[in-house]
Amino acid sequence: MTERARLAAVIGWPVHQSVSPVMHNFWLNQHGMKGAYVALPVAPENFGRSVAILPLMGFAGASVTVPHKEAAFALAALTDEDARATGAVNTLVFEGERIRGLNTDVGGFASTLAENLGEDAARAGPAAVLGAGGAARAIVQALLRAGAPEIRLINRTKSRAEYLASQTKSGCVTAVAWGDWKPAFADARLLINATSLGMTGKSKLDISLDFLPRNAAVADIVYNPLETELLAAAKARGHRTMDGLGMLMHQAVPAFAAWFGVTPKVTPELRAELERALSG
């Protein structure tokens, strides 16, 4: 009997910039598995109907990216602890007629932060987080767990940041108005862009780093381009930086394991493969 190929996908709008297919297909080839991982551009109004069709087509699950993470949470019948804590799902697993929703972004960000900036990076001082969407929710959760003493949320719609701050039920998370950079960055030791601004095909991230202390590290979850304008500006000022590729790789490990039954490894070879894809 021929082994049935396993299928998975990444769903986003847009999604053409994603290198997730390169990553998951690299792992499939590495483990000698029959299967494929594809990119599916799905508009927000079609998200629910599109997901419902995938199990019928033989898909084991899907990654969920901007702007669908909160919609994916609403769709899932079962969710893990991190999904419930953030109200966002980035991984869907199809189990018969049920959909299980996972948030692997929390662990993915925590792993890459410790790996690139050190185990104490979150505890070093105040963290400023740009954004209030699904990715920001995961990053706030990861920072709280890692012992961040203060988190400032800066979002273009301040009410969304205020809502997220209230949902954390932690007195150390506050909202700051977009553009009010002096109080946002005062004594900060970590700045994280958790928006899609600066991504290929998206609007520019227009912020000033003038008030950011020189000893602060700067991270960007955007990985296409690999060196965003934010990271380039931060490097020019002498800040330590962290690009978005580490989070992408680490969050994908439990997702691949859930769909394909094998736990892959994040390796320099995988990163090199993704860097080649981004530069091509």
GROMACS .gro file of C-alpha atoms in nm:
model
  280
    1MET     CA    1   0.000   0.000   0.000
    2THR     CA    2   0.142   0.339  -0.103
    3GLU     CA    3   0.209   0.587   0.176
    4ARG     CA    4  -0.026   0.883   0.154
    5ALA     CA    5   0.145   1.218   0.113
    6ARG     CA    6   0.080   1.460   0.399
    7LEU     CA    7  -0.018   1.817   0.325
    8ALA     CA    8   0.000   2.142   0.521
    9ALA     CA    9  -0.014   2.510   0.431
   10VAL     CA   10   0.043   2.866   0.544
   11ILE     CA   11  -0.261   3.093   0.521
   12GLY     CA   12  -0.218   3.470   0.506
   13TRP     CA   13  -0.317   3.789   0.326
   14PRO     CA   14  -0.077   3.853   0.165
   15VAL     CA   15   0.135   3.540   0.183
   16HIS     CA   16   0.363   3.559  -0.122
   17GLN     CA   17   0.648   3.690   0.096
   18SER     CA   18   0.646   3.384   0.325
   19VAL     CA   19   0.941   3.145   0.327
   20SER     CA   20   0.751   2.894   0.544
   21PRO     CA   21   0.709   2.661   0.241
   22VAL     CA   22   1.088   2.658   0.194
   23MET     CA   23   1.136   2.572   0.563
   24HIS     CA   24   0.877   2.295   0.594
   25ASN     CA   25   0.966   2.138   0.259
   26PHE     CA   26   1.334   2.144   0.368
   27TRP     CA   27   1.236   1.941   0.675
   28LEU     CA   28   1.017   1.704   0.471
   29ASN     CA   29   1.308   1.633   0.236
   30GLN     CA   30   1.552   1.603   0.526
   31HIS     CA   31   1.336   1.333   0.688
   32GLY     CA   32   1.257   1.157   0.360
   33MET     CA   33   0.884   1.212   0.401
   34LYS     CA   34   0.622   1.224   0.127
   35GLY     CA   35   0.432   1.549   0.153
   36ALA     CA   36   0.412   1.914   0.065
   37TYR     CA   37   0.363   2.249   0.233
   38VAL     CA   38   0.213   2.530   0.026
   39ALA     CA   39   0.121   2.898   0.058
   40LEU     CA   40  -0.248   2.989   0.035
   41PRO     CA   41  -0.347   3.357  -0.006
   42VAL     CA   42  -0.685   3.392   0.169
   43ALA     CA   43  -0.870   3.719   0.219
   44PRO     CA   44  -1.016   3.778   0.568
   45GLU     CA   45  -1.376   3.743   0.451
   46ASN     CA   46  -1.298   3.396   0.309
   47PHE     CA   47  -1.092   3.262   0.600
   48GLY     CA   48  -1.354   3.043   0.770
   49ARG     CA   49  -1.480   2.885   0.448
   50SER     CA   50  -1.128   2.822   0.321
   51VAL     CA   51  -1.017   2.648   0.641
   52ALA     CA   52  -1.328   2.428   0.637
   53ILE     CA   53  -1.233   2.294   0.293
   54LEU     CA   54  -0.873   2.200   0.375
   55PRO     CA   55  -0.939   1.877   0.573
   56LEU     CA   56  -1.157   1.755   0.287
   57MET     CA   57  -0.858   1.802   0.057
   58GLY     CA   58  -0.631   1.594   0.279
   59PHE     CA   59  -0.453   1.869   0.471
   60ALA     CA   60  -0.325   1.781   0.818
   61GLY     CA   61  -0.326   2.144   0.926
   62ALA     CA   62  -0.208   2.495   0.853
   63SER     CA   63   0.006   2.780   0.977
   64VAL     CA   64  -0.183   3.106   1.021
   65THR     CA   65  -0.021   3.443   0.969
   66VAL     CA   66  -0.127   3.808   0.937
   67PRO     CA   67  -0.413   3.900   0.956
   68HIS     CA   68  -0.587   3.577   1.059
   69LYS     CA   69  -0.451   3.477   1.403
   70GLU     CA   70  -0.744   3.604   1.608
   71ALA     CA   71  -0.995   3.462   1.358
   72ALA     CA   72  -0.818   3.126   1.383
   73PHE     CA   73  -0.859   3.133   1.762
   74ALA     CA   74  -1.235   3.185   1.720
   75LEU     CA   75  -1.250   2.893   1.477
   76ALA     CA   76  -1.071   2.633   1.690
   77ALA     CA   77  -1.279   2.389   1.895
   78LEU     CA   78  -0.980   2.303   2.117
   79THR     CA   79  -0.694   2.536   2.209
   80ASP     CA   80  -0.371   2.512   2.405
   81GLU     CA   81  -0.276   2.723   2.705
   82ASP     CA   82  -0.079   2.980   2.506
   83ALA     CA   83  -0.362   3.024   2.258
   84ARG     CA   84  -0.607   3.087   2.541
   85ALA     CA   85  -0.365   3.327   2.712
   86THR     CA   86  -0.318   3.532   2.394
   87GLY     CA   87  -0.653   3.493   2.218
   88ALA     CA   88  -0.454   3.412   1.904
   89VAL     CA   89  -0.376   3.094   1.710
   90ASN     CA   90  -0.094   3.053   1.459
   91THR     CA   91  -0.120   2.676   1.407
   92LEU     CA   92  -0.428   2.475   1.313
   93VAL     CA   93  -0.433   2.096   1.344
   94PHE     CA   94  -0.718   1.905   1.180
   95GLU     CA   95  -0.833   1.611   1.393
   96GLY     CA   96  -1.127   1.443   1.224
   97GLU     CA   97  -1.411   1.693   1.236
   98ARG     CA   98  -1.243   1.903   1.506
   99ILE     CA   99  -0.989   2.181   1.469
  100ARG     CA  100  -0.722   2.220   1.737
  101GLY     CA  101  -0.560   2.561   1.767
  102LEU     CA  102  -0.208   2.616   1.901
  103ASN     CA  103  -0.005   2.926   1.967
  104THR     CA  104   0.357   2.833   1.903
  105ASP     CA  105   0.461   3.200   1.868
  106VAL     CA  106   0.498   3.237   2.245
  107GLY     CA  107   0.755   2.959   2.274
  108GLY     CA  108   0.910   3.050   1.939
  109PHE     CA  109   0.981   3.408   2.047
  110ALA     CA  110   1.105   3.301   2.391
  111SER     CA  111   1.349   3.052   2.237
  112THR     CA  112   1.496   3.291   1.983
  113LEU     CA  113   1.519   3.578   2.235
  114ALA     CA  114   1.721   3.363   2.476
  115GLU     CA  115   1.932   3.221   2.192
  116ASN     CA  116   2.019   3.558   2.034
  117LEU     CA  117   2.011   3.813   2.316
  118GLY     CA  118   2.063   3.596   2.624
  119GLU     CA  119   1.853   3.431   2.895
  120ASP     CA  120   1.824   3.759   3.088
  121ALA     CA  121   1.721   3.980   2.794
  122ALA     CA  122   1.359   4.012   2.907
  123ARG     CA  123   1.450   4.075   3.272
  124ALA     CA  124   1.706   4.347   3.196
  125GLY     CA  125   1.455   4.634   3.207
  126PRO     CA  126   1.145   4.782   3.042
  127ALA     CA  127   1.042   4.641   2.703
  128ALA     CA  128   0.867   4.848   2.436
  129VAL     CA  129   0.647   4.645   2.200
  130LEU     CA  130   0.513   4.793   1.877
  131GLY     CA  131   0.172   4.648   1.789
  132ALA     CA  132  -0.133   4.497   1.956
  133GLY     CA  133  -0.230   4.215   1.721
  134GLY     CA  134  -0.181   3.839   1.741
  135ALA     CA  135   0.200   3.850   1.729
  136ALA     CA  136   0.215   4.124   1.995
  137ARG     CA  137  -0.010   3.917   2.221
  138ALA     CA  138   0.231   3.622   2.195
  139ILE     CA  139   0.537   3.838   2.256
  140VAL     CA  140   0.382   4.003   2.563
  141GLN     CA  141   0.303   3.658   2.702
  142ALA     CA  142   0.660   3.540   2.638
  143LEU     CA  143   0.806   3.852   2.800
  144LEU     CA  144   0.583   3.820   3.108
  145ARG     CA  145   0.685   3.457   3.148
  146ALA     CA  146   1.051   3.548   3.114
  147GLY     CA  147   1.022   3.805   3.395
  148ALA     CA  148   1.001   4.139   3.214
  149PRO     CA  149   0.957   4.407   3.483
  150GLU     CA  150   0.761   4.644   3.259
  151ILE     CA  151   0.607   4.621   2.911
  152ARG     CA  152   0.490   4.925   2.713
  153LEU     CA  153   0.254   4.864   2.421
  154ILE     CA  154   0.265   5.121   2.141
  155ASN     CA  155  -0.001   5.082   1.875
  156ARG     CA  156  -0.139   5.318   1.611
  157THR     CA  157  -0.485   5.259   1.758
  158LYS     CA  158  -0.417   5.314   2.126
  159SER     CA  159  -0.745   5.156   2.236
  160ARG     CA  160  -0.627   4.817   2.103
  161ALA     CA  161  -0.309   4.846   2.308
  162GLU     CA  162  -0.512   4.943   2.615
  163TYR     CA  163  -0.740   4.643   2.563
  164LEU     CA  164  -0.442   4.406   2.532
  165ALA     CA  165  -0.284   4.556   2.844
  166SER     CA  166  -0.606   4.501   3.039
  167GLN     CA  167  -0.635   4.142   2.913
  168THR     CA  168  -0.294   4.049   3.051
  169LYS     CA  169  -0.421   4.116   3.405
  170SER     CA  170  -0.069   4.231   3.488
  171GLY     CA  171   0.002   4.570   3.638
  172CYS     CA  172   0.332   4.592   3.451
  173VAL     CA  173   0.176   4.620   3.102
  174THR     CA  174   0.069   4.969   2.991
  175ALA     CA  175  -0.031   5.142   2.667
  176VAL     CA  176   0.154   5.441   2.521
  177ALA     CA  177   0.034   5.657   2.231
  178TRP     CA  178   0.200   5.596   1.894
  179GLY     CA  179   0.448   5.875   1.829
  180ASP     CA  180   0.501   5.948   2.198
  181TRP     CA  181   0.847   5.796   2.176
  182LYS     CA  182   1.014   5.966   2.472
  183PRO     CA  183   0.799   5.801   2.746
  184ALA     CA  184   0.769   5.484   2.536
  185PHE     CA  185   1.146   5.432   2.520
  186ALA     CA  186   1.257   5.583   2.854
  187ASP     CA  187   1.508   5.344   3.017
  188ALA     CA  188   1.396   5.065   2.779
  189ARG     CA  189   1.631   4.769   2.739
  190LEU     CA  190   1.438   4.603   2.460
  191LEU     CA  191   1.239   4.729   2.159
  192ILE     CA  192   1.036   4.480   1.955
  193ASN     CA  193   0.847   4.544   1.634
  194ALA     CA  194   0.552   4.303   1.653
  195THR     CA  195   0.371   4.457   1.353
  196SER     CA  196   0.394   4.375   0.983
  197LEU     CA  197   0.511   4.731   0.910
  198GLY     CA  198   0.837   4.722   0.717
  199MET     CA  199   0.756   4.384   0.560
  200THR     CA  200   0.790   4.344   0.185
  201GLY     CA  201   0.463   4.469   0.034
  202LYS     CA  202   0.353   4.648   0.353
  203SER     CA  203   0.375   5.009   0.468
  204LYS     CA  204   0.698   5.150   0.607
  205LEU     CA  205   0.757   5.150   0.983
  206ASP     CA  206   0.808   5.517   1.054
  207ILE     CA  207   0.948   5.563   1.405
  208SER     CA  208   1.230   5.761   1.566
  209LEU     CA  209   1.495   5.585   1.774
  210ASP     CA  210   1.630   5.913   1.912
  211PHE     CA  211   1.496   5.846   2.262
  212LEU     CA  212   1.596   5.478   2.274
  213PRO     CA  213   1.887   5.416   2.517
  214ARG     CA  214   2.202   5.294   2.341
  215ASN     CA  215   2.216   4.983   2.560
  216ALA     CA  216   1.872   4.866   2.441
  217ALA     CA  217   1.847   4.570   2.204
  218VAL     CA  218   1.616   4.591   1.902
  219ALA     CA  219   1.418   4.297   1.760
  220ASP     CA  220   1.194   4.278   1.456
  221ILE     CA  221   0.959   3.986   1.389
  222VAL     CA  222   0.958   4.078   1.018
  223TYR     CA  223   1.201   3.855   0.826
  224ASN     CA  224   1.134   3.964   0.468
  225PRO     CA  225   1.346   4.168   0.420
  226LEU     CA  226   1.586   4.003   0.664
  227GLU     CA  227   1.741   4.336   0.758
  228THR     CA  228   1.449   4.575   0.791
  229GLU     CA  229   1.489   4.951   0.797
  230LEU     CA  230   1.435   4.936   1.174
  231LEU     CA  231   1.721   4.691   1.223
  232ALA     CA  232   1.949   4.883   0.986
  233ALA     CA  233   1.882   5.206   1.177
  234ALA     CA  234   1.939   5.030   1.510
  235LYS     CA  235   2.270   4.880   1.392
  236ALA     CA  236   2.384   5.223   1.274
  237ARG     CA  237   2.323   5.352   1.630
  238GLY     CA  238   2.517   5.063   1.782
  239HIS     CA  239   2.224   4.860   1.921
  240ARG     CA  240   2.232   4.482   1.939
  241THR     CA  241   1.970   4.347   1.699
  242MET     CA  242   1.766   4.033   1.635
  243ASP     CA  243   1.591   3.959   1.305
  244GLY     CA  244   1.265   3.769   1.260
  245LEU     CA  245   1.402   3.448   1.113
  246GLY     CA  246   1.473   3.284   1.450
  247MET     CA  247   1.115   3.322   1.569
  248LEU     CA  248   0.988   3.184   1.238
  249MET     CA  249   1.205   2.873   1.268
  250HIS     CA  250   1.143   2.803   1.636
  251GLN     CA  251   0.764   2.849   1.619
  252ALA     CA  252   0.751   2.606   1.327
  253VAL     CA  253   0.906   2.311   1.515
  254PRO     CA  254   0.597   2.207   1.718
  255ALA     CA  255   0.370   2.279   1.420
  256PHE     CA  256   0.566   2.043   1.193
  257ALA     CA  257   0.564   1.779   1.467
  258ALA     CA  258   0.185   1.806   1.504
  259TRP     CA  259   0.121   1.762   1.131
  260PHE     CA  260   0.394   1.522   1.023
  261GLY     CA  261   0.474   1.327   1.341
  262VAL     CA  262   0.846   1.412   1.346
  263THR     CA  263   1.012   1.684   1.555
  264PRO     CA  264   1.258   1.873   1.332
  265LYS     CA  265   1.561   2.073   1.443
  266VAL     CA  266   1.654   2.437   1.391
  267THR     CA  267   2.002   2.425   1.239
  268PRO     CA  268   2.249   2.660   1.067
  269GLU     CA  269   2.177   2.466   0.746
  270LEU     CA  270   1.808   2.554   0.768
  271ARG     CA  271   1.885   2.920   0.831
  272ALA     CA  272   2.122   2.925   0.532
  273GLU     CA  273   1.847   2.774   0.314
  274LEU     CA  274   1.602   3.043   0.423
  275GLU     CA  275   1.856   3.321   0.375
  276ARG     CA  276   1.914   3.196   0.020
  277ALA     CA  277   1.541   3.202  -0.046
  278LEU     CA  278   1.513   3.558   0.088
  279SER     CA  279   1.803   3.682  -0.122
  280GLY     CA  280   1.684   3.512  -0.440
   0.00000   0.00000   0.00000
